[in-house]
Coordinates of C-alpha atoms and ligand atoms in Angstrom, one line a residue:
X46 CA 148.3 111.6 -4.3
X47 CA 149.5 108.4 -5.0
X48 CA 149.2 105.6 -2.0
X49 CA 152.4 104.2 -0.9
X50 CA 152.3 100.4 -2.1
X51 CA 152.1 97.8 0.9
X52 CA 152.8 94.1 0.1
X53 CA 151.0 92.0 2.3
X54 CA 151.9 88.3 2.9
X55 CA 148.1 86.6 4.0
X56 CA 149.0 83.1 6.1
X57 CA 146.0 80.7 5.6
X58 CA 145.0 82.9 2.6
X59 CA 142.5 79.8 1.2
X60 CA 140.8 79.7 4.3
X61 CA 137.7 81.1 5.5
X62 CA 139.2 84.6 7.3
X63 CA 142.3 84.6 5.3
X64 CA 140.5 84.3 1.8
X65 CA 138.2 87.5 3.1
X66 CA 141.7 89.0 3.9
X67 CA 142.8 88.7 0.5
X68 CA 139.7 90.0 -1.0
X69 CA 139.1 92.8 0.7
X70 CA 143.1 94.0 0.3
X71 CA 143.1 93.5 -3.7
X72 CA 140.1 95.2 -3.6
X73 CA 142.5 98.2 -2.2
X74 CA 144.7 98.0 -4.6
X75 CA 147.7 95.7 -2.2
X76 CA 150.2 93.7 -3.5
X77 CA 149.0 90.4 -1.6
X78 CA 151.2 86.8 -1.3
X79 CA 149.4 84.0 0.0
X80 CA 150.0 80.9 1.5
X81 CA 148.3 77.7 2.6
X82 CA 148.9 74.1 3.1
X83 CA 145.6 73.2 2.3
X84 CA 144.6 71.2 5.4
X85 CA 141.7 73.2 6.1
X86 CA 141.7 76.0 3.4
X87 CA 140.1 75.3 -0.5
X88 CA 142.0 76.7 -3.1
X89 CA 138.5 77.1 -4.1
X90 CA 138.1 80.0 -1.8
X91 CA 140.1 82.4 -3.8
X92 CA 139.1 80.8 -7.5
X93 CA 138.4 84.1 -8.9
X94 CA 140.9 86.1 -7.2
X95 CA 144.3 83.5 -7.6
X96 CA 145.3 85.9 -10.5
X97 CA 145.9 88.7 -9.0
X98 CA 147.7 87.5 -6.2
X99 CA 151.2 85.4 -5.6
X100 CA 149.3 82.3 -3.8
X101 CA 152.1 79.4 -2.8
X102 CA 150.8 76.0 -1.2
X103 CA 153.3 76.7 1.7
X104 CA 153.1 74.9 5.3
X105 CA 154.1 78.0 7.9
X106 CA 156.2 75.1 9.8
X107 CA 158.5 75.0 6.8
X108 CA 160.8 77.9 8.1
X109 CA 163.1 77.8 4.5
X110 CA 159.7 78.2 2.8
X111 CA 158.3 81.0 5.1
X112 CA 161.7 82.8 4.7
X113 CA 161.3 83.1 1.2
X114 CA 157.3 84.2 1.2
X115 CA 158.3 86.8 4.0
X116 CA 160.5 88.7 1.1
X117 CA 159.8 92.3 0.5
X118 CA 156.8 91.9 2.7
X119 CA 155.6 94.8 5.0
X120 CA 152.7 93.2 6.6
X121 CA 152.2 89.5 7.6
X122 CA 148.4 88.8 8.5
X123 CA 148.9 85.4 10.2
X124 CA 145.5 83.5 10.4
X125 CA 146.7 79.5 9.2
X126 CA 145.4 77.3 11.9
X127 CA 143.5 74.7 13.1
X128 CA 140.5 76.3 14.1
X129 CA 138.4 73.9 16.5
X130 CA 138.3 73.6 20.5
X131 CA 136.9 69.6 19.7
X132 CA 139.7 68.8 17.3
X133 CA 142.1 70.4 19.7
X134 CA 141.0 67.8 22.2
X135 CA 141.2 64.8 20.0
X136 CA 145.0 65.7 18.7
X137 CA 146.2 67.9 20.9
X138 CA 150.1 67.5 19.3
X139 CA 148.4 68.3 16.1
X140 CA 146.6 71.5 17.2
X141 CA 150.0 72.9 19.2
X142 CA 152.0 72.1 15.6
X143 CA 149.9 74.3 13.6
X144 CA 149.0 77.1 16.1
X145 CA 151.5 77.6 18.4
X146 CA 154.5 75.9 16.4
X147 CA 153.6 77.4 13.3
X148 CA 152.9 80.8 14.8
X149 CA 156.5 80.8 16.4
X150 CA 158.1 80.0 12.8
X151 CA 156.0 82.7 11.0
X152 CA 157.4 85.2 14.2
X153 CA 161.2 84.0 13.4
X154 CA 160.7 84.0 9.6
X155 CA 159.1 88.0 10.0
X156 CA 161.6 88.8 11.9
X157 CA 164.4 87.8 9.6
X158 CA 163.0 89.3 6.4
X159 CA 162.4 92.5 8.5
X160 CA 158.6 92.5 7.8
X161 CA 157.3 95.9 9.6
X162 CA 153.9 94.3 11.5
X163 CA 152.9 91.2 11.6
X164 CA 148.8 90.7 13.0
X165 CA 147.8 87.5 14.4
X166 CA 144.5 85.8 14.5
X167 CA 144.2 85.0 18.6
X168 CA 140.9 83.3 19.9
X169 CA 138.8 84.6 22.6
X170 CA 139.0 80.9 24.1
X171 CA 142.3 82.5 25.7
X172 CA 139.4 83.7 28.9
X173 CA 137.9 79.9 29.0
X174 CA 135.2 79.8 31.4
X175 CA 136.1 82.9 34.1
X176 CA 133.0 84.0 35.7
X177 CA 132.9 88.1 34.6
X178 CA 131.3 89.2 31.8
X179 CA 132.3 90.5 29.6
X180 CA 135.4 89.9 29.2
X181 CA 138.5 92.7 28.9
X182 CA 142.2 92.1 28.2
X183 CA 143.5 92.8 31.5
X184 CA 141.8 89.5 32.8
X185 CA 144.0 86.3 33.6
X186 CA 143.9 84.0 30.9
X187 CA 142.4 80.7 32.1
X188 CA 142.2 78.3 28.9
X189 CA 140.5 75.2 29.4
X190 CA 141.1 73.1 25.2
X191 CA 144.4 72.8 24.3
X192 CA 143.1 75.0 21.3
X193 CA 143.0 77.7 23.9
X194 CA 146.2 76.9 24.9
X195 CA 147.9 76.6 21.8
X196 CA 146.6 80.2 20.5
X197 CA 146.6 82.0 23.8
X198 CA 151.0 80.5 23.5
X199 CA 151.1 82.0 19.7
X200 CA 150.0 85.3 21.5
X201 CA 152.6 85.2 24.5
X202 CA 155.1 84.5 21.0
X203 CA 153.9 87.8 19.4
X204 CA 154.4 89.8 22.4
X205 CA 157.6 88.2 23.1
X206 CA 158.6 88.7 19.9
X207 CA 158.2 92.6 20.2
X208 CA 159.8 92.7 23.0
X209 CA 162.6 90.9 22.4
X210 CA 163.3 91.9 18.7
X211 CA 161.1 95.1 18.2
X212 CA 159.2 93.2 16.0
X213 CA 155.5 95.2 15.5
X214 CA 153.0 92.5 16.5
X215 CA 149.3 93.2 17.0
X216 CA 147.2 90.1 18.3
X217 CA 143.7 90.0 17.4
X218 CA 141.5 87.8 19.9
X219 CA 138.7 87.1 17.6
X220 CA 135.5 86.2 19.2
X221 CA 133.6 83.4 17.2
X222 CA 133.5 84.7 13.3
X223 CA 131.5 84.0 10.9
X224 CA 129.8 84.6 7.2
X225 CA 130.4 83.7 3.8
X226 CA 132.9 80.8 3.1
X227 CA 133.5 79.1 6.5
X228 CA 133.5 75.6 5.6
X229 CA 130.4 73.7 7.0
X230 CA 130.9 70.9 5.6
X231 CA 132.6 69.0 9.0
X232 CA 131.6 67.7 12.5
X233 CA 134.7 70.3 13.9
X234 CA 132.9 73.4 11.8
X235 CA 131.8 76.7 13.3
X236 CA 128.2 76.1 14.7
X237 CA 126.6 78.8 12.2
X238 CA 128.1 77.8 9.0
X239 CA 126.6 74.1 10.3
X240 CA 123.4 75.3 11.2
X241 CA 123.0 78.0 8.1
X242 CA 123.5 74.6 5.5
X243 CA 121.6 72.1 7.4
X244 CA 118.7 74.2 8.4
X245 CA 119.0 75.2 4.0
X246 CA 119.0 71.6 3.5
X247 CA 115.8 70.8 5.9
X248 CA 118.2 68.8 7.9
X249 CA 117.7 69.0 11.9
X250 CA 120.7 70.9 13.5
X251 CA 121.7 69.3 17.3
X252 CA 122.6 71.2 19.9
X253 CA 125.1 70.2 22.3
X254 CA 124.1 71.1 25.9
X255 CA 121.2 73.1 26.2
X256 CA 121.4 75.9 24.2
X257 CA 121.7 78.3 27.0
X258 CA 125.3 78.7 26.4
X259 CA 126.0 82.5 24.2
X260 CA 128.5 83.7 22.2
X261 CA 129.5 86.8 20.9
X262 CA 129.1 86.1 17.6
X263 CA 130.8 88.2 15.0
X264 CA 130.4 88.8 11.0
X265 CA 133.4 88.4 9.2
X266 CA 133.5 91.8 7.6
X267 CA 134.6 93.3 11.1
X268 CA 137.4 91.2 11.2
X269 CA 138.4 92.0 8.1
X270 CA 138.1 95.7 9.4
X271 CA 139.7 94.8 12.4
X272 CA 143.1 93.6 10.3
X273 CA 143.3 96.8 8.4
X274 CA 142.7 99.0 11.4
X275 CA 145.6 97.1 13.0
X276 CA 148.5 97.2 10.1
X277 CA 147.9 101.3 10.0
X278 CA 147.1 102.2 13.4
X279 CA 150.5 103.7 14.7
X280 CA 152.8 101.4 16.7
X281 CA 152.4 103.6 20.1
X282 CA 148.9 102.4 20.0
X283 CA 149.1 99.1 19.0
X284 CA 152.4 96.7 18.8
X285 CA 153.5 94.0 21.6
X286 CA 149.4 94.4 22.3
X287 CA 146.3 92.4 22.6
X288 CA 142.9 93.4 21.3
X289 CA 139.2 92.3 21.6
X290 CA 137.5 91.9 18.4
X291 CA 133.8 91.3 18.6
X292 CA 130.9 93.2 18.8
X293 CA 130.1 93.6 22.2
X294 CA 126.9 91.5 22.0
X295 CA 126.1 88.0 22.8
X296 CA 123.3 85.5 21.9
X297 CA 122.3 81.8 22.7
X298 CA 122.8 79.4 20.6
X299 CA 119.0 78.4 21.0
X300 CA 118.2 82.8 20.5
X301 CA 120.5 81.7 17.1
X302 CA 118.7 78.5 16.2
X303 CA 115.0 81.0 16.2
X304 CA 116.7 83.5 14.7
X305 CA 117.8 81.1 11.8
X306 CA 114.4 79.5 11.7
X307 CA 112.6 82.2 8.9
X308 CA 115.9 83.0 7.1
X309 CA 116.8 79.5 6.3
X310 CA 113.1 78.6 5.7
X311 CA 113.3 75.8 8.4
X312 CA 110.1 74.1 10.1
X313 CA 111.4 71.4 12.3
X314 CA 112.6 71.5 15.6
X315 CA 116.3 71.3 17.0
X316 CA 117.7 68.2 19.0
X317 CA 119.7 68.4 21.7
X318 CA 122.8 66.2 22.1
X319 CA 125.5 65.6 25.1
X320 CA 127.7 68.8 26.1
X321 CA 130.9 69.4 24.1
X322 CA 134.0 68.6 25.9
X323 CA 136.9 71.7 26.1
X324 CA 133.2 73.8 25.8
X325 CA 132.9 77.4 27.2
X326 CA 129.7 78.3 28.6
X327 CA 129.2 82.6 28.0
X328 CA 131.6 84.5 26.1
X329 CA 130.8 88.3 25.8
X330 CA 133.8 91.0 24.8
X331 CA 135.0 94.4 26.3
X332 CA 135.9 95.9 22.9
X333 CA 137.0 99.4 24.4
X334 CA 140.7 98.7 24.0
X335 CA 140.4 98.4 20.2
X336 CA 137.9 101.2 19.7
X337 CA 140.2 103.1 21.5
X338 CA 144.1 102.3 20.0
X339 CA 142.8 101.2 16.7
X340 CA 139.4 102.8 16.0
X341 CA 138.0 99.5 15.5
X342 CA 133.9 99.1 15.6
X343 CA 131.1 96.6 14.2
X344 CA 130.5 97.3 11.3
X345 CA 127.6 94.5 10.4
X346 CA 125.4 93.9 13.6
X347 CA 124.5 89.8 14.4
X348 CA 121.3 89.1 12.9
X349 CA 122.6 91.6 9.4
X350 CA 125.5 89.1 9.2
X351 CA 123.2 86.2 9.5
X352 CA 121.5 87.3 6.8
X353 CA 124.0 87.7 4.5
X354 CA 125.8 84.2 5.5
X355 CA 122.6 82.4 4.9
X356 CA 122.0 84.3 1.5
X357 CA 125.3 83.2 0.5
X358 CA 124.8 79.2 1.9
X359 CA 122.1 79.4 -0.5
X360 CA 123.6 81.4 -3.5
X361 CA 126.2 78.3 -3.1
X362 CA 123.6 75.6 -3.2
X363 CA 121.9 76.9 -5.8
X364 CA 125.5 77.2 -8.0
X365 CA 126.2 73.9 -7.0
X366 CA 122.5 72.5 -7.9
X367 CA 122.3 74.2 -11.5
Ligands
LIG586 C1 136.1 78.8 19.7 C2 136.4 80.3 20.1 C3 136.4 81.2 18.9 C4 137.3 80.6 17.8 C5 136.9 79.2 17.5 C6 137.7 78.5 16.5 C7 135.3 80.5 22.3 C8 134.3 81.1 23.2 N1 135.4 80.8 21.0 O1 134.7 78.8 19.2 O2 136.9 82.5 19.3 O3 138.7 80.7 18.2 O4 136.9 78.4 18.7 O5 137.1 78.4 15.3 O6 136.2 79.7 22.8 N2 127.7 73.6 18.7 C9 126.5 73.0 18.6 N3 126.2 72.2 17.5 C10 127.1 72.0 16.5 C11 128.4 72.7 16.6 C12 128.7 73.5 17.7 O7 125.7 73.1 19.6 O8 126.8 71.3 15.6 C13 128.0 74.5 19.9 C14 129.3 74.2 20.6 O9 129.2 73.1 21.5 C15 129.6 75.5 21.2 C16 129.0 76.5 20.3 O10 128.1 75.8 19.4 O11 128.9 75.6 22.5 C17 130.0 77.2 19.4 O12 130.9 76.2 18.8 P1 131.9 76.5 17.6 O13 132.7 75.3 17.4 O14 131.2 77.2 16.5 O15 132.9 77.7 18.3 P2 133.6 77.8 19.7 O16 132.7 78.5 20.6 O17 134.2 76.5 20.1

């Protein structure tokens, strides 16, 4: 039987979740478009895929120019932002622009080209530093970076949107992803794309606080999953809702640094630096709501996923070396 074609539009598609987006739907078969102002994504993420796809060096606050990439498009996967609780609390009118601006003009732009679903990347910052573990949907939201506040506002958008407009909107709370292309290269950068190419590179990693604060740290293939799970689960199940993405597990960020210690080849010890301001201390998920309504579950468990994002920190090193 032949598969009905999709066209996907991918926001933040040269980033580090978007370009895994785009990857894993050509590798369906999908029509995708993506889009990127290039503030945080490479073009260099998608070098070998640009062909196939309709990539546009779009900013989502241009509305005229979101119109126009929203055309003929069934499904927008939103994930352009600006990714970081400490950047947030340096320029906090640059993190509401992109994320909770720029969410609200990809909503309006959807819902004018009469896109069918549109799936946003939400943070699991939205719980900030409530007590319970772990941590379930129905809990109050109690952000503390204005990160957390700008994403946990593009999610009040999405649902306002389907309420409002009928608009199908399914937001995904991501819990701390990581794996292959997540740019390490900057103080604001996830803590294991940091650690993976600084441990590589025989450089001592810091730590800020004392390691004791866990995440639930996820591999980047289950978000992926987690996407495609949420553009074909049916709309009774999922739209106007909010879903944990994670895996249900949590480690400490000095459990990570041990862990890290044989794959990376690392000797040396880890130094321990002042507590990050905007920080969270535990983060853990509840991820029965999306194994329920979307059939969602980890595909690639924690210390699997480190593997492989260390394998491919030092694939790139050695590209880049030869
Ligand atoms: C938050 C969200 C996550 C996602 C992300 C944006 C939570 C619990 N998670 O991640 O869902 O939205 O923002 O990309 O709010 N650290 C070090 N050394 C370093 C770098 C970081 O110790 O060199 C620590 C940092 O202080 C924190 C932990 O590592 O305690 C994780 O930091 P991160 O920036 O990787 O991610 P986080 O938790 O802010």
């Amino acid at each position: 039987m032949m598969k009905a074609m999709a066209k996907y539009l991918v926001t933040g598609a040269a980033g580090f979740i978007g370009s895994s987006l785009v990857r894993a739907l050509l590798d369906r078969g999908e029509e995708v478009r993506g889009i990127d102002n290039l503030a945080t994504g490479r073009r260099e993420n998608l070098t070998e895929v640009l062909k196939q796809m309709d990539f546009r060096q779009v900013d989502i606050l241009d509305l005229d120019a979101m119109r126009q990439a929203c055309e003929g498009v069934d499904y927008v996967l939103h994930q352009a932002a600006i990714p970081s609780v400490p950047k947030s609390v340096l320029d906090p009118l640059g993190s509401n622009r992109a994320n909770a601006d720029g969410t609200l003009s990809v909503l309006v732009a959807a819902r004018d080209a009469k896109v069918k679903r549109v799936v946003y990347a939400a943070s699991s910052s939205a719980y900030g530093d409530t007590p319970t573990l772990p941590k379930h949907e129905a809990m109050t939201p109690n952000p503390i970076s204005p990160y957390a506040v700008a994403k946990l506002t593009g999610e009040y958008y999405m649902i306002s949107f389907y309420r409002c407009y009928g608009l199908e909107t399914v937001s995904l709370r991501y819990f701390n992803i990581f794996g292959p292309r997540q740019d390490p290269s900057s103080q604001y950068s996830g803590v294991l794309a940091k650690f993976s190419l600084q441990m590589l590179r025989g450089e001592q990693p810091t730590i800020f606080g004392d390691g004791e604060q866990s995440r639930d740290f996820n591999y980047i293939d289950n978000a992926v999953s987690a996407n495609l799970l949420a553009c074909s689960a049916p709309a009774a199940e999922c739209a106007g809702r909010v879903f944990n993405i994670a895996t249900a597990r949590r480690a400490t960020l000095n459990q990570t640094f041990e862990l890290l210690k044989p794959l990376t080849g690392y000797t040396g010890t880890v130094k321990y630096g002042p507590e990050r301001g905007g920080d969270i201390k535990h983060s853990l998920a509840d991820i029965t709501l999306a194994q329920k309504h979307l059939g969602y579950k980890p595909l690639v468990n924690f210390e699997e996923g480190l593997r492989r994002t260390v394998e491919w920190y030092r694939s790139e090193a050695r590209a880049a070396g030869a």
